Amino acid sequence: MSDRLIVFDTTLRDGEQSPGASMTSDEKLTIAKALEKMRVDIIEAGFPAASPGDFEAVKKVAKEIKDSTVCALARAVAGDLDKAARAVQAARSGRIHTFIATSPIHMREKLRLTEDQVLERAVWAVKTARNYTDDVEFSPEDAGRSDLDFLCRVLEAAIKAGARTVNIPDTVGYNLPGQFADLIRNLMEKVPNSDQAVFSVHCHDDLGLAVANSLAAVHVGARQVECTINGLGERAGNASLEEIVMAVRTRQDFFHCDTQIDTTQIVPTSRLVSSVTGFAIQPNKAIVGANAFAHESGIHQDGVIKKRETYEIMRAQDVGWSNNRMVLGKHSGRHAFNQRMKELGFELETEEDLKNAFAKFKRLADRKHEIFDDDLVGLMVDSNFVLNEGRVRLESLRVSSDSGKHSTASLGLCIDGESLQATADGNGPVDASFRAVKSLVESDPVLELYSVHSITGGTDALGEVSVRLKENGRIVNGHGSDTDIVTASVRAYIDALNRLGSSTRSHPQKDSMI
Ligand code: KIV
Ligand code: ZN
């Protein structure tokens, strides 16, 4: 049994299936670069058959990423396999991940196929994928509720057909750690050719057990874990990458394997994913939550001062917490700015990108004395900044508020090149501003989420706002940052409107499975 645990990150695929977490191709590429820097082995970049946008996004990631394998998901149907193959064709190392459900309820109610038909389809899909690439992964969807003997038959056949990795998903998060470990142990023992494939696990968090189940499986021999940054994913999410990686690294006395992850990249990548998706990280979240290394009680503080190990089992800097240095200020030059951006994983590729980014940084530096790494990340993920200029742009904003009375907002928008003005009253400055924006654009989406958080400390901190809008069944997130939170809010609202206007992507697994 190998002592290397392969990390398969699916933030860009399963993570993106969280309602409202859909990402543009530029955002996917930015996150993929951060994952590559973190030394993730495999990046599942998307589900190319889900939409033309996802196909292009996977293709873009496959072209740019050199040090990680880039994977595309495909159902066991010809069209999906063909699209997945074309999407990862340009990758230095590409993988096709094909799946079909094997649980009685899925086969009977969803697929309407018999066991034999499912087995035949699985073999066909793996063989078809092998015509495109040697690196093929097969998943029996809902394995956690499948019949053991049937699962053994399917896995044996899939391995014989050429699957190099067989992934065991607990699709609905139903399993318990001891039971899931038994399942993996049994499969590895009973499938006659199990030594010819890497056994992988993919756990969902419906009962809050995704990480526990994954680790139980690793303990009995699984050598690939499928996970996401911040545990993002369908419904309650997937197993969180940072928790699995740090559990295995911290408990080397227990696990007989380790990953190649550069753990110092964990916190910056977690922040990046949170900013891009608008999914805030709860303060008490393990490893990456703001309180994960904060000691409140006097007894704990005293202990840590005397000897850190009394209350800390990991070092904050080992997971990247020390990185939020004061880096730049008003007098910093373009070179220093560009250098720090590179260190943070942002490549400003063209002279134009650098010029725009530096101009925005200077505007921020005029208003904010000290600029921290997190401020720079905030600037980069504000889509009004570099990632995405939409049809609607904010030109000017003035708000007046009298406590206890209505607020008034007057703003100027540029829509498709035309400058327009509007004024509206509202219950507070944000409400008034959103009403003014709405009076100028044609759509009237439902505001599903509005959240503000300050990126760094101090009253001059950059405020980061996330807005989630829903229209005609489509959900998008928009982001904006500014030292003025009303301006940040309007930027976030406009960003979401631009995404509603431009994106045509449907939920990756909305269409019924075969
Ligand atoms: O949860 C699941 O079963 C999946 C498969 C596509 C691997 O995401
Ligand atoms: Zn999943």
XYZ file of C-alpha atoms and ligand atoms in Angstrom:
523
model
C 0.000 0.000 0.000
C 1.414 3.373 -1.037
C 2.180 5.931 1.655
C 1.121 8.805 -0.579
C -2.407 10.167 -0.228
C -3.594 11.742 -3.473
C -5.606 14.959 -3.075
C -8.362 15.372 -5.660
C -9.953 18.796 -5.321
C -13.481 19.229 -6.667
C -14.149 22.830 -5.575
C -14.581 23.833 -9.214
C -17.048 21.017 -9.925
C -18.939 19.677 -6.877
C -18.164 22.923 -5.001
C -19.676 24.888 -7.832
C -22.862 22.850 -7.426
C -23.641 24.771 -4.209
C -26.581 26.980 -5.141
C -25.211 30.418 -5.993
C -21.576 29.321 -6.205
C -21.300 29.235 -9.984
C -18.075 30.777 -11.188
C -16.947 32.439 -14.392
C -14.114 30.816 -16.333
C -11.692 33.526 -15.165
C -12.661 32.879 -11.558
C -12.199 29.141 -12.055
C -8.773 29.741 -13.514
C -7.761 31.997 -10.621
C -8.783 29.316 -8.118
C -7.174 26.550 -10.191
C -3.867 28.449 -10.098
C -4.118 28.721 -6.309
C -4.811 24.957 -6.079
C -1.847 24.239 -8.335
C 0.352 26.415 -6.134
C -0.922 24.452 -3.133
C 0.270 21.280 -4.937
C -3.133 19.649 -5.250
C -2.635 16.461 -7.309
C -5.851 16.574 -9.317
C -8.176 19.507 -10.006
C -11.676 18.524 -11.125
C -12.373 21.656 -13.149
C -15.998 21.069 -14.090
C -18.656 19.108 -15.907
C -18.216 20.104 -19.567
C -21.562 18.676 -20.698
C -23.434 20.892 -18.205
C -23.151 24.049 -20.319
C -20.996 25.650 -23.024
C -19.649 27.955 -20.285
C -18.449 25.023 -18.212
C -16.904 23.371 -21.265
C -14.904 26.560 -21.978
C -13.918 26.914 -18.314
C -12.520 23.361 -18.137
C -10.706 23.900 -21.425
C -9.139 27.110 -20.130
C -8.007 25.480 -16.871
C -6.649 22.464 -18.801
C -4.596 24.733 -21.049
C -3.068 26.827 -18.259
C -2.450 24.371 -15.417
C 0.816 22.483 -15.716
C 1.658 20.931 -12.353
C -1.688 19.353 -11.416
C -3.751 16.853 -13.388
C -6.922 18.478 -14.757
C -10.041 16.320 -14.611
C -13.455 16.610 -16.294
C -16.623 14.867 -15.125
C -18.848 12.903 -17.528
C -21.945 10.759 -17.142
C -21.707 7.354 -18.797
C -23.064 8.702 -22.079
C -21.275 9.328 -25.363
C -21.939 13.078 -25.546
C -20.579 13.717 -22.052
C -17.489 11.600 -22.612
C -16.742 13.317 -25.892
C -17.100 16.795 -24.354
C -14.984 15.850 -21.327
C -12.272 14.472 -23.606
C -12.212 17.600 -25.758
C -12.182 19.868 -22.702
C -9.064 18.248 -21.182
C -7.331 17.498 -24.490
C -4.835 20.353 -24.102
C -3.886 19.450 -20.522
C -0.334 18.369 -19.814
C -1.980 15.697 -17.684
C -5.724 15.133 -18.175
C -8.219 12.776 -16.568
C -11.793 11.764 -17.418
C -14.021 10.927 -14.455
C -17.100 8.970 -15.482
C -19.918 7.832 -13.218
C -23.166 5.910 -13.085
C -25.404 5.191 -10.101
C -25.371 1.706 -8.535
C -27.773 1.960 -5.578
C -31.145 0.194 -5.918
C -33.105 3.435 -5.488
C -31.083 5.305 -8.126
C -31.122 2.423 -10.631
C -34.836 1.784 -10.186
C -36.253 5.311 -9.816
C -33.796 7.514 -11.688
C -32.065 5.438 -14.326
C -34.757 2.780 -14.787
C -32.032 0.283 -15.575
C -31.356 -3.200 -14.239
C -28.126 -4.152 -12.495
C -26.849 -5.855 -15.650
C -27.616 -2.808 -17.783
C -25.806 -0.519 -15.344
C -22.783 -2.834 -15.279
C -22.690 -2.960 -19.065
C -22.970 0.854 -19.290
C -20.182 1.333 -16.729
C -17.821 -0.938 -18.683
C -18.710 0.756 -21.947
C -18.104 4.226 -20.430
C -14.692 3.301 -19.013
C -13.602 1.705 -22.305
C -14.837 4.710 -24.272
C -12.986 7.096 -21.945
C -9.828 4.978 -22.285
C -9.950 5.610 -26.038
C -9.302 9.272 -25.199
C -6.867 9.012 -22.277
C -5.107 6.455 -20.068
C -6.110 8.324 -16.930
C -9.718 7.261 -16.297
C -11.575 7.362 -12.993
C -14.843 5.540 -12.420
C -17.449 6.293 -9.714
C -20.447 4.140 -8.804
C -22.714 7.003 -7.697
C -24.460 6.463 -4.345
C -22.045 3.622 -3.556
C -22.727 4.274 0.128
C -26.237 2.830 -0.343
C -25.385 0.156 -2.921
C -25.437 -3.602 -2.524
C -21.933 -4.825 -1.655
C -21.863 -7.813 -4.027
C -23.134 -5.747 -6.941
C -20.628 -2.994 -6.136
C -17.833 -5.594 -6.181
C -18.962 -6.836 -9.600
C -19.128 -3.296 -11.035
C -15.730 -2.285 -9.654
C -14.038 -5.465 -10.859
C -15.462 -4.899 -14.348
C -14.568 -1.179 -14.365
C -10.972 -1.922 -13.364
C -10.752 -4.651 -16.006
C -12.094 -2.152 -18.575
C -9.252 0.241 -17.723
C -10.238 2.443 -14.775
C -7.056 3.364 -12.905
C -8.913 4.994 -10.052
C -12.175 3.766 -8.562
C -13.927 6.317 -6.444
C -16.479 5.338 -3.790
C -18.963 8.173 -3.264
C -21.205 8.537 -0.252
C -23.363 10.717 -2.469
C -26.055 11.520 0.079
C -23.866 11.617 3.208
C -25.642 8.623 4.745
C -22.710 6.565 6.010
C -21.130 6.476 9.466
C -17.348 6.320 9.910
C -17.030 2.697 11.097
C -19.482 1.492 8.476
C -17.784 3.423 5.664
C -14.358 2.078 6.700
C -15.824 -1.459 6.602
C -17.187 -0.805 3.123
C -13.799 0.323 1.792
C -11.962 -2.539 3.541
C -14.447 -5.078 2.161
C -14.212 -3.708 -1.360
C -10.417 -3.756 -1.305
C -10.454 -7.344 -0.034
C -13.258 -8.744 -2.196
C -12.650 -7.131 -5.597
C -10.130 -9.555 -7.128
C -8.203 -6.916 -9.124
C -8.393 -4.143 -6.494
C -4.589 -3.899 -6.459
C -4.698 -2.574 -10.034
C -6.506 0.669 -9.132
C -6.254 3.462 -6.602
C -9.212 3.422 -4.211
C -10.668 6.887 -3.729
C -13.453 8.281 -1.533
C -15.895 11.135 -2.077
C -18.021 11.972 0.961
C -20.866 14.428 1.404
C -21.605 16.192 4.659
C -25.368 15.728 5.161
C -24.792 14.324 8.665
C -21.653 16.380 9.285
C -19.520 13.250 8.788
C -17.819 13.850 5.438
C -14.347 14.404 6.891
C -14.725 11.649 9.512
C -15.866 9.163 6.847
C -13.031 10.147 4.492
C -10.430 9.758 7.231
C -11.860 6.396 8.319
C -11.482 5.238 4.711
C -7.923 6.545 4.484
C -7.062 4.655 7.651
C -8.073 1.348 6.063
C -6.321 1.954 2.746
C -8.083 4.506 0.499
C -5.330 6.472 -1.223
C -7.231 9.285 -2.902
C -9.571 11.742 -1.167
C -12.021 13.920 -3.037
C -12.610 17.188 -1.225
C -13.239 20.896 -1.575
C -11.871 24.101 -0.124
C -13.996 25.226 2.859
C -16.108 22.068 2.412
C -18.087 23.763 -0.369
C -20.373 21.468 -2.361
C -23.796 20.130 -3.214
C -26.307 20.594 -0.300
C -24.351 20.420 2.997
C -21.118 20.235 1.023
C -18.186 17.881 0.526
C -15.368 16.854 2.834
C -13.175 19.869 3.481
C -9.682 19.701 1.984
C -8.053 21.702 4.752
C -9.451 19.470 7.507
C -8.437 16.217 5.821
C -4.963 17.429 4.911
C -4.257 18.804 8.379
C -5.684 15.747 10.170
C -3.413 13.443 8.179
C -0.394 15.760 8.599
C -0.962 16.342 12.324
C -1.692 12.687 13.143
C 1.202 11.020 11.371
C 1.315 8.633 14.339
C -2.041 7.244 13.172
C -2.161 7.569 9.385
C 0.374 5.635 7.377
C 0.399 8.145 4.544
C 0.732 11.865 3.790
C -0.145 14.361 1.060
C 2.205 16.608 -0.910
C 0.109 19.710 -0.098
C 1.927 22.957 0.708
C -0.177 23.700 3.778
C 0.934 27.344 3.958
C -1.316 27.981 0.960
C -4.439 26.761 2.775
C -5.625 30.023 4.353
C -5.000 32.255 1.292
C -6.802 29.739 -0.951
C -9.671 29.433 1.499
C -10.056 33.244 1.508
C -9.916 33.340 -2.255
C -12.665 30.711 -2.615
C -14.771 32.488 -0.011
C -14.413 35.824 -1.783
C -15.135 34.431 -5.237
C -18.198 32.451 -4.179
C -19.486 34.849 -1.515
C -19.727 31.935 0.959
C -18.433 33.331 4.230
C -16.300 31.126 6.484
C -17.821 30.624 9.918
C -15.457 31.984 12.613
C -15.195 28.632 14.415
C -14.496 26.626 11.238
C -11.521 24.309 11.809
C -8.188 25.458 10.327
C -9.475 28.445 8.314
C -12.054 30.113 10.618
C -11.047 33.452 12.134
C -11.115 31.902 15.626
C -9.344 28.656 14.741
C -6.154 29.790 16.474
C -7.591 32.427 18.836
C -7.466 31.784 22.569
C -10.094 33.562 24.644
C -9.876 32.064 28.117
C -7.166 33.340 30.451
C -6.121 29.807 31.373
C -5.585 28.927 27.715
C -3.751 32.174 26.988
C -1.472 31.593 29.968
C -0.781 28.030 28.822
C -0.001 29.062 25.254
C 2.371 31.806 26.427
C 4.214 29.261 28.582
C 4.284 26.551 25.937
C 2.300 26.796 22.688
C 1.685 23.050 22.536
C -0.389 23.134 25.748
C -3.424 24.204 23.723
C -2.331 24.169 20.076
C -1.893 21.013 18.009
C -0.921 22.894 14.851
C 0.992 26.098 14.155
C -1.085 28.894 12.660
C 1.707 29.827 10.253
C 1.880 26.253 8.936
C -1.582 26.694 7.431
C -0.843 30.192 6.155
C -2.216 32.401 8.900
C 0.906 34.512 9.255
C 0.636 35.686 5.684
C -1.615 38.643 6.293
C 1.307 41.049 6.497
C 1.090 44.770 6.032
C 2.701 44.760 2.647
C 2.191 47.909 0.733
C 1.210 51.520 1.105
C 0.714 54.739 -0.777
C 4.355 54.971 -1.816
C 4.769 51.419 -3.050
C 5.731 51.114 -6.686
C 4.359 49.031 -9.540
C 7.157 46.508 -9.288
C 6.582 45.804 -5.577
C 2.853 45.600 -6.210
C 3.245 43.152 -9.092
C 5.729 41.053 -7.117
C 3.331 40.727 -4.164
C 0.452 39.875 -6.487
C 2.553 37.059 -7.965
C 3.343 35.759 -4.494
C -0.391 35.743 -3.767
C -0.979 33.694 -6.919
C -2.327 36.420 -9.214
C -0.590 36.708 -12.561
C -1.290 40.092 -14.138
C -0.532 38.860 -17.582
C -0.902 41.876 -19.845
C 0.427 45.388 -19.386
C -3.228 46.530 -19.394
C -4.122 44.155 -16.511
C -1.202 45.458 -14.471
C -2.076 49.083 -15.254
C -5.716 48.622 -14.178
C -4.821 46.696 -11.067
C -2.173 49.194 -10.008
C -4.521 52.140 -10.583
C -7.138 50.515 -8.362
C -4.513 49.754 -5.724
C -3.406 53.407 -5.739
C -6.990 54.577 -5.301
C -7.313 52.278 -2.313
C -3.953 53.406 -0.899
C -5.150 57.024 -1.022
C -7.961 56.137 1.358
C -6.398 53.364 3.406
C -3.106 53.812 5.152
C -1.931 50.206 5.316
C -2.700 47.641 2.641
C -2.690 43.982 3.741
C -2.572 40.823 1.659
C -6.269 40.332 2.251
C -6.997 43.785 0.820
C -5.146 42.771 -2.342
C -7.095 39.517 -2.603
C -10.285 41.560 -2.090
C -9.324 43.868 -4.932
C -8.634 40.949 -7.229
C -11.928 39.150 -6.673
C -14.006 42.303 -6.995
C -15.222 41.650 -10.512
C -15.525 45.355 -11.237
C -11.793 45.277 -10.946
C -10.108 42.922 -13.384
C -11.979 39.705 -13.674
C -15.084 40.898 -15.427
C -16.296 44.252 -16.743
C -20.009 43.925 -17.404
C -22.667 45.854 -19.296
C -23.459 47.964 -16.250
C -20.827 50.073 -14.486
C -21.064 52.390 -11.503
C -19.981 55.937 -12.368
C -21.005 57.960 -9.324
C -22.835 57.550 -6.041
C -24.048 59.993 -3.419
C -26.128 58.985 -0.399
C -27.652 61.009 2.401
C -29.023 59.501 5.590
C -30.732 61.075 8.563
C -31.148 58.691 11.489
C -34.777 57.626 11.878
C -35.692 58.989 8.441
C -35.504 57.617 4.926
C -32.188 57.679 3.074
C -31.755 59.004 -0.440
C -29.310 57.736 -3.056
C -28.396 59.471 -6.321
C -26.240 57.502 -8.662
C -24.877 57.439 -12.166
C -24.576 54.191 -14.106
C -23.033 53.521 -17.468
C -25.196 50.905 -19.227
C -23.927 49.648 -22.577
C -21.878 52.808 -22.936
C -24.716 55.223 -22.088
C -24.532 57.348 -18.906
C -27.770 57.417 -16.901
C -28.755 59.030 -13.586
C -31.331 58.012 -10.962
C -32.421 58.998 -7.465
C -34.388 56.841 -5.025
C -35.435 56.805 -1.380
C -35.114 53.729 0.782
C -34.978 52.238 4.217
C -31.295 52.993 4.777
C -28.556 53.915 2.294
C -28.098 50.410 0.840
C -31.811 49.955 0.204
C -32.023 53.418 -1.412
C -29.001 52.676 -3.632
C -30.335 49.292 -4.760
C -33.699 50.920 -5.608
C -31.900 53.555 -7.668
C -29.972 50.863 -9.572
C -33.160 48.861 -10.170
C -34.915 51.905 -11.601
C -32.272 52.034 -14.348
C -31.929 48.356 -15.268
C -34.624 46.197 -16.757
C -34.552 43.243 -14.382
C -36.117 42.939 -10.923
C -34.435 39.912 -9.355
C -35.064 38.643 -5.837
C -32.326 39.499 -3.341
C -31.553 36.184 -1.647
C -28.480 37.119 0.335
C -26.698 40.281 1.360
C -23.582 39.975 3.483
C -20.860 42.391 4.506
C -17.567 41.637 6.104
C -14.485 43.670 6.716
C -11.459 42.171 5.042
C -8.931 43.521 7.538
C -9.131 45.308 10.878
C -9.643 49.036 11.530
C -12.381 51.474 10.605
C -10.696 52.130 7.254
C -10.823 48.411 6.403
C -11.868 47.325 2.957
C -15.467 46.143 3.243
C -16.356 43.157 1.125
C -19.987 42.687 0.159
C -21.624 39.611 -1.371
C -25.042 39.741 -2.949
C -27.033 36.752 -4.204
C -29.781 37.383 -6.763
C -32.365 34.987 -8.160
C -34.261 35.483 -11.390
C -36.193 32.926 -13.444
C -34.753 30.066 -11.379
C -31.157 31.211 -11.870
C -29.015 32.164 -8.900
C -25.865 34.272 -9.122
C -23.489 35.821 -6.622
C -21.932 39.249 -7.021
C -19.077 40.771 -5.076
C -17.811 44.249 -4.438
C -15.217 45.796 -2.196
C -14.500 49.336 -1.142
C -13.599 51.218 2.012
C -17.131 52.648 1.756
C -19.547 49.779 2.360
C -22.430 51.447 0.515
C -20.243 51.715 -2.584
C -19.096 48.111 -2.051
C -22.759 47.065 -1.813
C -23.702 48.800 -5.053
C -20.697 47.272 -6.805
C -21.719 43.820 -5.574
C -25.307 44.373 -6.726
C -24.177 45.540 -10.162
C -21.761 42.615 -10.425
C -24.609 40.183 -9.766
C -26.829 41.956 -12.312
C -24.059 41.695 -14.902
C -23.765 37.985 -14.217
C -27.505 37.507 -14.560
C -27.339 39.328 -17.852
C -24.391 37.460 -19.280
C -24.390 33.955 -17.873
C -26.428 31.245 -19.514
C -25.171 28.435 -17.371
C -27.630 26.021 -15.821
C -27.031 24.098 -12.620
C -24.505 21.418 -13.617
C -26.635 18.497 -12.459
C -30.053 20.089 -12.973
C -30.877 17.940 -15.986
C -31.998 14.500 -15.005
C -29.231 11.945 -15.015
C -29.383 9.161 -17.527
O -21.534 12.813 -4.968
C -21.332 12.126 -5.986
O -21.705 10.960 -6.087
C -20.636 12.776 -7.091
C -20.196 11.878 -8.195
C -20.370 12.518 -9.516
C -18.796 11.420 -7.937
O -20.371 13.940 -7.048
Zn -20.490 14.708 -4.963
